PDB file of C-alpha atoms in Angstrom:
ATOM      1  CA  MET A   1       5.398 -11.636 -19.612  1.00 88.00           C
ATOM      2  CA  ILE A   2       3.237  -8.575 -19.133  1.00 90.00           C
ATOM      3  CA  THR A   3       2.105  -7.307 -22.495  1.00 91.00           C
ATOM      4  CA  GLU A   4       2.196  -3.769 -23.815  1.00 93.00           C
ATOM      5  CA  LYS A   5      -1.613  -3.917 -23.889  1.00 94.00           C
ATOM      6  CA  GLN A   6      -1.672  -4.625 -20.130  1.00 94.00           C
ATOM      7  CA  LYS A   7       0.825  -1.840 -19.433  1.00 93.00           C
ATOM      8  CA  GLU A   8      -1.279   0.620 -21.423  1.00 94.00           C
ATOM      9  CA  ALA A   9      -4.454  -0.600 -19.693  1.00 94.00           C
ATOM     10  CA  VAL A  10      -2.950   0.212 -16.273  1.00 94.00           C
ATOM     11  CA  MET A  11      -2.058   3.727 -17.407  1.00 94.00           C
ATOM     12  CA  GLU A  12      -5.409   4.238 -19.151  1.00 96.00           C
ATOM     13  CA  LEU A  13      -7.353   3.203 -16.042  1.00 95.00           C
ATOM     14  CA  CYS A  14      -5.337   5.621 -13.891  1.00 95.00           C
ATOM     15  CA  ARG A  15      -5.958   8.483 -16.332  1.00 96.00           C
ATOM     16  CA  TYR A  16      -9.658   7.661 -16.564  1.00 97.00           C
ATOM     17  CA  VAL A  17     -10.196   7.504 -12.781  1.00 96.00           C
ATOM     18  CA  GLU A  18      -8.184  10.679 -12.175  1.00 95.00           C
ATOM     19  CA  ASN A  19     -10.128  12.614 -14.838  1.00 96.00           C
ATOM     20  CA  PHE A  20     -13.470  11.216 -13.633  1.00 97.00           C
ATOM     21  CA  CYS A  21     -12.693  12.295 -10.062  1.00 95.00           C
ATOM     22  CA  LYS A  22     -11.653  15.781 -11.151  1.00 94.00           C
ATOM     23  CA  GLU A  23     -14.760  16.230 -13.323  1.00 97.00           C
ATOM     24  CA  ASN A  24     -17.074  15.086 -10.525  1.00 96.00           C
ATOM     25  CA  GLY A  25     -15.352  16.621  -7.492  1.00 95.00           C
ATOM     26  CA  LEU A  26     -14.391  13.262  -5.995  1.00 94.00           C
ATOM     27  CA  SER A  27     -11.456  12.357  -3.788  1.00 94.00           C
ATOM     28  CA  ALA A  28      -9.764   9.033  -4.480  1.00 93.00           C
ATOM     29  CA  PHE A  29      -6.864   6.759  -3.682  1.00 92.00           C
ATOM     30  CA  MET A  30      -6.391   3.909  -6.130  1.00 93.00           C
ATOM     31  CA  SER A  31      -3.748   1.322  -6.806  1.00 92.00           C
ATOM     32  CA  VAL A  32      -3.848  -1.002  -9.794  1.00 93.00           C
ATOM     33  CA  ALA A  33      -1.404  -3.590 -11.116  1.00 91.00           C
ATOM     34  CA  ALA A  34      -0.921  -6.006 -13.953  1.00 92.00           C
ATOM     35  CA  SER A  35       0.944  -8.933 -12.409  1.00 91.00           C
ATOM     36  CA  GLU A  36       2.390 -12.215 -13.538  1.00 89.00           C
ATOM     37  CA  GLU A  37       4.073 -14.793 -11.328  1.00 89.00           C
ATOM     38  CA  HIS A  38       7.303 -16.394 -12.480  1.00 88.00           C
ATOM     39  CA  PRO A  39       9.462 -19.062 -10.793  1.00 90.00           C
ATOM     40  CA  ASP A  40      12.047 -16.378  -9.985  1.00 90.00           C
ATOM     41  CA  GLY A  41       9.594 -13.762  -8.677  1.00 87.00           C
ATOM     42  CA  LEU A  42       6.722 -11.472  -9.514  1.00 85.00           C
ATOM     43  CA  GLU A  43       6.665  -9.287 -12.598  1.00 90.00           C
ATOM     44  CA  GLN A  44       4.461  -6.270 -12.058  1.00 90.00           C
ATOM     45  CA  VAL A  45       3.471  -3.002 -13.668  1.00 91.00           C
ATOM     46  CA  ALA A  46       1.708  -0.765 -11.172  1.00 91.00           C
ATOM     47  CA  GLY A  47      -0.071   2.551 -11.265  1.00 92.00           C
ATOM     48  CA  SER A  48      -1.803   4.698  -8.694  1.00 92.00           C
ATOM     49  CA  ILE A  49      -3.616   7.956  -8.202  1.00 92.00           C
ATOM     50  CA  VAL A  50      -4.314  10.163  -5.232  1.00 92.00           C
ATOM     51  CA  THR A  51      -6.633  13.019  -6.006  1.00 92.00           C
ATOM     52  CA  GLY A  52      -8.894  15.377  -4.112  1.00 90.00           C
ATOM     53  CA  LYS A  53      -8.854  16.316  -0.453  1.00 90.00           C
ATOM     54  CA  GLY A  54      -6.531  14.317   1.777  1.00 88.00           C
ATOM     55  CA  ASP A  55      -8.910  14.190   4.743  1.00 90.00           C
ATOM     56  CA  HIS A  56     -11.679  12.830   2.476  1.00 91.00           C
ATOM     57  CA  VAL A  57      -9.342  10.138   1.148  1.00 91.00           C
ATOM     58  CA  MET A  58      -8.266   9.214   4.688  1.00 90.00           C
ATOM     59  CA  GLY A  59     -11.895   8.985   5.761  1.00 91.00           C
ATOM     60  CA  SER A  60     -12.727   6.636   2.919  1.00 91.00           C
ATOM     61  CA  ILE A  61      -9.668   4.459   3.613  1.00 89.00           C
ATOM     62  CA  SER A  62     -10.592   4.351   7.306  1.00 89.00           C
ATOM     63  CA  GLY A  63     -14.160   3.346   6.478  1.00 90.00           C
ATOM     64  CA  THR A  64     -12.946   0.660   4.085  1.00 90.00           C
ATOM     65  CA  VAL A  65     -10.535  -0.758   6.684  1.00 87.00           C
ATOM     66  CA  LYS A  66     -13.385  -0.930   9.223  1.00 88.00           C
ATOM     67  CA  ALA A  67     -15.712  -2.610   6.713  1.00 90.00           C
ATOM     68  CA  ASP A  68     -13.256  -5.173   5.327  1.00 89.00           C
ATOM     69  CA  LYS A  69     -10.462  -6.676   7.425  1.00 86.00           C
ATOM     70  CA  ARG A  70      -8.635  -7.770   4.263  1.00 90.00           C
ATOM     71  CA  VAL A  71      -7.971  -4.108   3.490  1.00 89.00           C
ATOM     72  CA  CYS A  72      -6.238  -3.631   6.843  1.00 86.00           C
ATOM     73  CA  MET A  73      -4.051  -6.681   6.192  1.00 87.00           C
ATOM     74  CA  LEU A  74      -3.187  -5.486   2.666  1.00 88.00           C
ATOM     75  CA  LEU A  75      -2.246  -2.017   3.866  1.00 87.00           C
ATOM     76  CA  SER A  76      -0.153  -3.420   6.718  1.00 84.00           C
ATOM     77  CA  MET A  77       1.688  -5.769   4.378  1.00 86.00           C
ATOM     78  CA  ALA A  78       2.259  -2.987   1.845  1.00 86.00           C
ATOM     79  CA  LEU A  79       3.804  -0.766   4.512  1.00 82.00           C
ATOM     80  CA  MET A  80       6.038  -3.609   5.604  1.00 84.00           C
ATOM     81  CA  GLN A  81       7.148  -4.363   2.024  1.00 84.00           C
ATOM     82  CA  ALA A  82       7.845  -0.656   1.504  1.00 82.00           C
ATOM     83  CA  GLN A  83      10.183  -0.924   4.504  1.00 80.00           C
ATOM     84  CA  VAL A  84       8.343   1.650   6.581  1.00 71.00           C
ATOM     85  CA  LYS A  85       9.898   1.597  10.047  1.00 71.00           C
ATOM     86  CA  LYS A  86       7.066   3.222  11.907  1.00 64.00           C
ATOM     87  CA  ALA A  87       3.409   3.395  10.961  1.00 58.00           C
ATOM     88  CA  ASP A  88       1.548   6.123  12.799  1.00 61.00           C
ATOM     89  CA  ILE A  89       0.638   9.713  12.081  1.00 54.00           C
ATOM     90  CA  ASN A  90       4.328  10.393  11.324  1.00 55.00           C
ATOM     91  CA  VAL A  91       5.306   7.637   8.896  1.00 51.00           C
ATOM     92  CA  ILE A  92       9.074   7.350   8.611  1.00 52.00           C
ATOM     93  CA  PRO A  93      10.372   5.439   5.574  1.00 53.00           C
ATOM     94  CA  SER A  94      13.526   3.425   6.219  1.00 54.00           C
ATOM     95  CA  TRP A  95      15.314   5.216   3.370  1.00 51.00           C
ATOM     96  CA  GLY A  96      14.995   8.573   5.163  1.00 50.00           C
ATOM     97  CA  ILE A  97      13.125  11.759   4.453  1.00 45.00           C
TER      98      ILE A  97
END
């Protein structure tokens, strides 16, 4: 079972990174999770931030994908799990707009 300490740590990390980026004029996209596997599935508490200029974030994601093929696989799998029907410049979620 995910503890309250882990849940708070996820939130604290998100707050810290968001504040750090704002104070230092940085753009960021971050995802963090506390996870625990169980026989009946995955228990997870997740947090994320997107801050700064979108084109700067996209550039950093693009550079990371080029540098590490695991990132491309993770992003592709995440889009599939989120039930995104089409992944291009006009992403269309399966649940509509």
